[in-house]
DNA sequence: ATGTCACAGTCCCTGTGA
């Protein structure tokens, strides 16, 4: 079973690249972030032609998350509950696995109200994961907008006082891990940076100025069934790429 | 620390968000 997570930075702008990537890599389950589409614009039919059922939580101009599955999609949950101001979380059950696609708020700056919203959002995610059905394996993937450790940042000295690396954000990730989850890409690639995002500006990708902020959390059962987790840097190259590369996880179920 | 990209509306430029 092959699962991928990818912040596409507008599915409208990225459709051609996403379609060819799905054909080439043939993942079974795909977690998408930043579709930047309403549900009306989401390409349900073209995805169905590729063999994927889809669930989308769209907002329009900003945010928007989706799950694509070739192995069934049931019990879709959009957001945390009744007072979700932004479309950043969708969950579904695919082939018996509970999967979540997450687009964690950026935070903008440590003194910005959006940073407090980011921490509250991560705490809400930890709460629903703590309350999950413990008999069902879970995958929580997406753009977390947090580099879990300094290894996940190309130059920590440039990020002092910035978002994405602050201690409260990292503690919020540890609270998610404390519900029984493991950062799969890091677990399978100890010591390797495995960056997933590079700023469009300044030729960051070619200079290696990246962060690892797109993460795949799995429970212990799935950890032991995992055979690989890697970043497809090829998808960050060429014409009109997203600023994020897909992260892939493979399991022998 | 910025040599970019995508979006919508003010609509072929500008402000916002990343």
PDB file of N, CA and C in Angstrom, chain A residues 13-76:
ATOM      1  N   UNK A  13      -4.193  25.353 -10.292  1.00  0.00           N
ATOM      2  CA  UNK A  13      -2.944  25.679 -10.976  1.00  0.00           C
ATOM      3  C   UNK A  13      -2.086  24.429 -11.202  1.00  0.00           C
ATOM      4  N   UNK A  14      -2.246  23.421 -10.354  1.00  0.00           N
ATOM      5  CA  UNK A  14      -1.334  22.262 -10.351  1.00  0.00           C
ATOM      6  C   UNK A  14      -1.921  21.037 -11.026  1.00  0.00           C
ATOM      7  N   UNK A  15      -3.145  21.122 -11.564  1.00  0.00           N
ATOM      8  CA  UNK A  15      -3.840  19.902 -11.974  1.00  0.00           C
ATOM      9  C   UNK A  15      -3.018  19.032 -12.922  1.00  0.00           C
ATOM     10  N   UNK A  16      -2.426  19.648 -13.948  1.00  0.00           N
ATOM     11  CA  UNK A  16      -1.660  18.847 -14.915  1.00  0.00           C
ATOM     12  C   UNK A  16      -0.530  18.087 -14.248  1.00  0.00           C
ATOM     13  N   UNK A  17       0.166  18.736 -13.330  1.00  0.00           N
ATOM     14  CA  UNK A  17       1.281  18.072 -12.642  1.00  0.00           C
ATOM     15  C   UNK A  17       0.772  17.000 -11.680  1.00  0.00           C
ATOM     16  N   UNK A  18      -0.329  17.280 -11.013  1.00  0.00           N
ATOM     17  CA  UNK A  18      -0.871  16.281 -10.078  1.00  0.00           C
ATOM     18  C   UNK A  18      -1.336  15.044 -10.848  1.00  0.00           C
ATOM     19  N   UNK A  19      -2.040  15.277 -11.950  1.00  0.00           N
ATOM     20  CA  UNK A  19      -2.551  14.150 -12.734  1.00  0.00           C
ATOM     21  C   UNK A  19      -1.395  13.269 -13.214  1.00  0.00           C
ATOM     22  N   UNK A  20      -0.351  13.872 -13.778  1.00  0.00           N
ATOM     23  CA  UNK A  20       0.741  13.039 -14.297  1.00  0.00           C
ATOM     24  C   UNK A  20       1.497  12.358 -13.159  1.00  0.00           C
ATOM     25  N   UNK A  21       1.557  13.012 -11.993  1.00  0.00           N
ATOM     26  CA  UNK A  21       2.239  12.384 -10.852  1.00  0.00           C
ATOM     27  C   UNK A  21       1.462  11.158 -10.373  1.00  0.00           C
ATOM     28  N   UNK A  22       0.146  11.264 -10.336  1.00  0.00           N
ATOM     29  CA  UNK A  22      -0.684  10.122  -9.913  1.00  0.00           C
ATOM     30  C   UNK A  22      -0.518   8.957 -10.887  1.00  0.00           C
ATOM     31  N   UNK A  23      -0.474   9.259 -12.174  1.00  0.00           N
ATOM     32  CA  UNK A  23      -0.307   8.191 -13.174  1.00  0.00           C
ATOM     33  C   UNK A  23       1.059   7.526 -13.008  1.00  0.00           C
ATOM     34  N   UNK A  24       2.090   8.345 -12.798  1.00  0.00           N
ATOM     35  CA  UNK A  24       3.444   7.797 -12.714  1.00  0.00           C
ATOM     36  C   UNK A  24       3.664   6.993 -11.434  1.00  0.00           C
ATOM     37  N   UNK A  25       3.124   7.482 -10.307  1.00  0.00           N
ATOM     38  CA  UNK A  25       3.462   6.867  -9.014  1.00  0.00           C
ATOM     39  C   UNK A  25       2.398   5.922  -8.482  1.00  0.00           C
ATOM     40  N   UNK A  26       1.189   6.022  -9.012  1.00  0.00           N
ATOM     41  CA  UNK A  26       0.111   5.105  -8.670  1.00  0.00           C
ATOM     42  C   UNK A  26      -0.065   4.885  -7.162  1.00  0.00           C
ATOM     43  N   UNK A  27      -0.158   5.962  -6.380  1.00  0.00           N
ATOM     44  CA  UNK A  27      -0.423   5.765  -4.948  1.00  0.00           C
ATOM     45  C   UNK A  27      -1.846   5.259  -4.731  1.00  0.00           C
ATOM     46  N   UNK A  28      -2.057   4.542  -3.631  1.00  0.00           N
ATOM     47  CA  UNK A  28      -3.397   4.038  -3.292  1.00  0.00           C
ATOM     48  C   UNK A  28      -4.213   5.098  -2.577  1.00  0.00           C
ATOM     49  N   UNK A  29      -3.548   5.879  -1.723  1.00  0.00           N
ATOM     50  CA  UNK A  29      -4.213   6.924  -0.944  1.00  0.00           C
ATOM     51  C   UNK A  29      -3.367   8.189  -1.052  1.00  0.00           C
ATOM     52  N   UNK A  30      -4.022   9.317  -1.309  1.00  0.00           N
ATOM     53  CA  UNK A  30      -3.305  10.586  -1.421  1.00  0.00           C
ATOM     54  C   UNK A  30      -3.984  11.625  -0.535  1.00  0.00           C
ATOM     55  N   UNK A  31      -3.179  12.276   0.295  1.00  0.00           N
ATOM     56  CA  UNK A  31      -3.646  13.362   1.155  1.00  0.00           C
ATOM     57  C   UNK A  31      -3.195  14.668   0.508  1.00  0.00           C
ATOM     58  N   UNK A  32      -4.157  15.512   0.172  1.00  0.00           N
ATOM     59  CA  UNK A  32      -3.855  16.760  -0.539  1.00  0.00           C
ATOM     60  C   UNK A  32      -4.142  17.937   0.394  1.00  0.00           C
ATOM     61  N   UNK A  33      -3.275  18.966   0.299  1.00  0.00           N
ATOM     62  CA  UNK A  33      -3.521  20.205   1.039  1.00  0.00           C
ATOM     63  C   UNK A  33      -3.420  21.394   0.091  1.00  0.00           C
ATOM     64  N   UNK A  34      -4.092  22.464   0.504  1.00  0.00           N
ATOM     65  CA  UNK A  34      -4.143  23.716  -0.261  1.00  0.00           C
ATOM     66  C   UNK A  34      -4.691  23.502  -1.671  1.00  0.00           C
ATOM     67  N   UNK A  35      -5.869  22.911  -1.740  1.00  0.00           N
ATOM     68  CA  UNK A  35      -6.537  22.835  -3.047  1.00  0.00           C
ATOM     69  C   UNK A  35      -6.941  24.231  -3.522  1.00  0.00           C
ATOM     70  N   UNK A  36      -7.208  25.130  -2.587  1.00  0.00           N
ATOM     71  CA  UNK A  36      -7.671  26.497  -2.914  1.00  0.00           C
ATOM     72  C   UNK A  36      -8.873  26.459  -3.860  1.00  0.00           C
ATOM     73  N   UNK A  37      -9.770  25.499  -3.608  1.00  0.00           N
ATOM     74  CA  UNK A  37     -10.955  25.339  -4.453  1.00  0.00           C
ATOM     75  C   UNK A  37     -12.209  25.196  -3.600  1.00  0.00           C
ATOM     76  N   UNK A  38     -13.330  25.628  -4.176  1.00  0.00           N
ATOM     77  CA  UNK A  38     -14.625  25.248  -3.619  1.00  0.00           C
ATOM     78  C   UNK A  38     -14.881  23.788  -3.973  1.00  0.00           C
ATOM     79  N   UNK A  39     -15.841  23.167  -3.275  1.00  0.00           N
ATOM     80  CA  UNK A  39     -16.200  21.792  -3.610  1.00  0.00           C
ATOM     81  C   UNK A  39     -16.709  21.693  -5.051  1.00  0.00           C
ATOM     82  N   UNK A  40     -17.341  22.779  -5.537  1.00  0.00           N
ATOM     83  CA  UNK A  40     -17.875  22.759  -6.908  1.00  0.00           C
ATOM     84  C   UNK A  40     -16.756  22.642  -7.943  1.00  0.00           C
ATOM     85  N   UNK A  41     -15.596  23.222  -7.640  1.00  0.00           N
ATOM     86  CA  UNK A  41     -14.494  23.226  -8.624  1.00  0.00           C
ATOM     87  C   UNK A  41     -13.602  21.994  -8.523  1.00  0.00           C
ATOM     88  N   UNK A  42     -13.743  21.228  -7.453  1.00  0.00           N
ATOM     89  CA  UNK A  42     -12.834  20.099  -7.239  1.00  0.00           C
ATOM     90  C   UNK A  42     -13.001  19.051  -8.350  1.00  0.00           C
ATOM     91  N   UNK A  43     -11.913  18.505  -8.885  1.00  0.00           N
ATOM     92  CA  UNK A  43     -11.989  17.609 -10.050  1.00  0.00           C
ATOM     93  C   UNK A  43     -12.376  16.170  -9.689  1.00  0.00           C
ATOM     94  N   UNK A  44     -13.583  15.998  -9.144  1.00  0.00           N
ATOM     95  CA  UNK A  44     -14.034  14.643  -8.781  1.00  0.00           C
ATOM     96  C   UNK A  44     -14.025  13.707  -9.994  1.00  0.00           C
ATOM     97  N   UNK A  45     -14.556  14.169 -11.124  1.00  0.00           N
ATOM     98  CA  UNK A  45     -14.696  13.288 -12.290  1.00  0.00           C
ATOM     99  C   UNK A  45     -13.344  12.912 -12.908  1.00  0.00           C
ATOM    100  N   UNK A  46     -12.437  13.877 -13.118  1.00  0.00           N
ATOM    101  CA  UNK A  46     -11.125  13.481 -13.646  1.00  0.00           C
ATOM    102  C   UNK A  46     -10.379  12.519 -12.713  1.00  0.00           C
ATOM    103  N   UNK A  47     -10.544  12.690 -11.410  1.00  0.00           N
ATOM    104  CA  UNK A  47      -9.901  11.764 -10.473  1.00  0.00           C
ATOM    105  C   UNK A  47     -10.551  10.383 -10.544  1.00  0.00           C
ATOM    106  N   UNK A  48     -11.870  10.360 -10.692  1.00  0.00           N
ATOM    107  CA  UNK A  48     -12.553   9.076 -10.834  1.00  0.00           C
ATOM    108  C   UNK A  48     -12.054   8.348 -12.075  1.00  0.00           C
ATOM    109  N   UNK A  49     -11.773   9.103 -13.140  1.00  0.00           N
ATOM    110  CA  UNK A  49     -11.259   8.482 -14.368  1.00  0.00           C
ATOM    111  C   UNK A  49      -9.888   7.851 -14.137  1.00  0.00           C
ATOM    112  N   UNK A  50      -9.160   8.361 -13.129  1.00  0.00           N
ATOM    113  CA  UNK A  50      -7.857   7.779 -12.777  1.00  0.00           C
ATOM    114  C   UNK A  50      -8.002   6.664 -11.742  1.00  0.00           C
ATOM    115  N   UNK A  51      -9.224   6.412 -11.319  1.00  0.00           N
ATOM    116  CA  UNK A  51      -9.455   5.320 -10.377  1.00  0.00           C
ATOM    117  C   UNK A  51      -9.608   5.740  -8.930  1.00  0.00           C
ATOM    118  N   UNK A  52      -9.699   7.072  -8.679  1.00  0.00           N
ATOM    119  CA  UNK A  52      -9.757   7.555  -7.297  1.00  0.00           C
ATOM    120  C   UNK A  52     -11.141   8.052  -6.917  1.00  0.00           C
ATOM    121  N   UNK A  53     -11.636   7.575  -5.784  1.00  0.00           N
ATOM    122  CA  UNK A  53     -12.743   8.233  -5.113  1.00  0.00           C
ATOM    123  C   UNK A  53     -12.145   9.375  -4.294  1.00  0.00           C
ATOM    124  N   UNK A  54     -12.892  10.450  -4.131  1.00  0.00           N
ATOM    125  CA  UNK A  54     -12.352  11.621  -3.451  1.00  0.00           C
ATOM    126  C   UNK A  54     -13.311  12.153  -2.407  1.00  0.00           C
ATOM    127  N   UNK A  55     -12.731  12.722  -1.357  1.00  0.00           N
ATOM    128  CA  UNK A  55     -13.489  13.520  -0.390  1.00  0.00           C
ATOM    129  C   UNK A  55     -12.755  14.845  -0.259  1.00  0.00           C
ATOM    130  N   UNK A  56     -13.499  15.942  -0.335  1.00  0.00           N
ATOM    131  CA  UNK A  56     -12.888  17.275  -0.317  1.00  0.00           C
ATOM    132  C   UNK A  56     -13.578  18.148   0.712  1.00  0.00           C
ATOM    133  N   UNK A  57     -12.774  18.913   1.442  1.00  0.00           N
ATOM    134  CA  UNK A  57     -13.304  19.953   2.326  1.00  0.00           C
ATOM    135  C   UNK A  57     -12.757  21.255   1.782  1.00  0.00           C
ATOM    136  N   UNK A  58     -13.572  21.909   0.960  1.00  0.00           N
ATOM    137  CA  UNK A  58     -13.106  23.095   0.249  1.00  0.00           C
ATOM    138  C   UNK A  58     -13.633  24.361   0.873  1.00  0.00           C
ATOM    139  N   UNK A  59     -12.920  25.439   0.618  1.00  0.00           N
ATOM    140  CA  UNK A  59     -13.283  26.738   1.160  1.00  0.00           C
ATOM    141  C   UNK A  59     -13.376  27.776   0.046  1.00  0.00           C
ATOM    142  N   UNK A  60     -12.606  27.554  -1.025  1.00  0.00           N
ATOM    143  CA  UNK A  60     -12.549  28.537  -2.092  1.00  0.00           C
ATOM    144  C   UNK A  60     -11.136  29.055  -2.249  1.00  0.00           C
ATOM    145  N   UNK A  61     -10.994  30.336  -2.040  1.00  0.00           N
ATOM    146  CA  UNK A  61      -9.717  31.022  -2.302  1.00  0.00           C
ATOM    147  C   UNK A  61      -8.524  30.455  -1.528  1.00  0.00           C
ATOM    148  N   UNK A  62      -8.779  30.065  -0.276  1.00  0.00           N
ATOM    149  CA  UNK A  62      -7.667  29.623   0.580  1.00  0.00           C
ATOM    150  C   UNK A  62      -7.920  28.209   1.120  1.00  0.00           C
ATOM    151  N   UNK A  63      -6.841  27.603   1.602  1.00  0.00           N
ATOM    152  CA  UNK A  63      -6.929  26.313   2.307  1.00  0.00           C
ATOM    153  C   UNK A  63      -7.555  25.235   1.407  1.00  0.00           C
ATOM    154  N   UNK A  64      -8.273  24.309   1.983  1.00  0.00           N
ATOM    155  CA  UNK A  64      -8.875  23.214   1.222  1.00  0.00           C
ATOM    156  C   UNK A  64      -8.020  21.962   1.313  1.00  0.00           C
ATOM    157  N   UNK A  65      -8.634  20.862   1.804  1.00  0.00           N
ATOM    158  CA  UNK A  65      -7.926  19.592   1.975  1.00  0.00           C
ATOM    159  C   UNK A  65      -8.758  18.468   1.359  1.00  0.00           C
ATOM    160  N   UNK A  66      -8.073  17.414   0.936  1.00  0.00           N
ATOM    161  CA  UNK A  66      -8.767  16.319   0.267  1.00  0.00           C
ATOM    162  C   UNK A  66      -8.091  14.993   0.580  1.00  0.00           C
ATOM    163  N   UNK A  67      -8.854  13.920   0.385  1.00  0.00           N
ATOM    164  CA  UNK A  67      -8.326  12.557   0.434  1.00  0.00           C
ATOM    165  C   UNK A  67      -8.757  11.875  -0.851  1.00  0.00           C
ATOM    166  N   UNK A  68      -7.817  11.260  -1.547  1.00  0.00           N
ATOM    167  CA  UNK A  68      -8.089  10.453  -2.735  1.00  0.00           C
ATOM    168  C   UNK A  68      -7.788   9.009  -2.379  1.00  0.00           C
ATOM    169  N   UNK A  69      -8.622   8.094  -2.838  1.00  0.00           N
ATOM    170  CA  UNK A  69      -8.394   6.690  -2.474  1.00  0.00           C
ATOM    171  C   UNK A  69      -8.821   5.753  -3.583  1.00  0.00           C
ATOM    172  N   UNK A  70      -7.984   4.759  -3.806  1.00  0.00           N
ATOM    173  CA  UNK A  70      -8.300   3.655  -4.711  1.00  0.00           C
ATOM    174  C   UNK A  70      -8.776   2.432  -3.939  1.00  0.00           C
ATOM    175  N   UNK A  71      -8.848   2.555  -2.614  1.00  0.00           N
ATOM    176  CA  UNK A  71      -9.162   1.389  -1.778  1.00  0.00           C
ATOM    177  C   UNK A  71     -10.386   1.668  -0.911  1.00  0.00           C
ATOM    178  N   UNK A  72     -11.242   2.542  -1.404  1.00  0.00           N
ATOM    179  CA  UNK A  72     -12.471   2.857  -0.690  1.00  0.00           C
ATOM    180  C   UNK A  72     -12.319   4.082   0.182  1.00  0.00           C
ATOM    181  N   UNK A  73     -13.443   4.750   0.454  1.00  0.00           N
ATOM    182  CA  UNK A  73     -13.414   5.951   1.291  1.00  0.00           C
ATOM    183  C   UNK A  73     -14.767   6.058   1.990  1.00  0.00           C
ATOM    184  N   UNK A  74     -14.723   5.963   3.318  1.00  0.00           N
ATOM    185  CA  UNK A  74     -15.954   5.935   4.117  1.00  0.00           C
ATOM    186  C   UNK A  74     -15.801   6.841   5.330  1.00  0.00           C
ATOM    187  N   UNK A  75     -16.930   7.111   5.975  1.00  0.00           N
ATOM    188  CA  UNK A  75     -16.948   7.837   7.255  1.00  0.00           C
ATOM    189  C   UNK A  75     -16.133   9.132   7.178  1.00  0.00           C
ATOM    190  N   UNK A  76     -16.446   9.947   6.192  1.00  0.00           N
ATOM    191  CA  UNK A  76     -15.708  11.202   5.994  1.00  0.00           C
ATOM    192  C   UNK A  76     -16.070  12.190   7.101  1.00  0.00           C
TER     193      UNK A  76
END
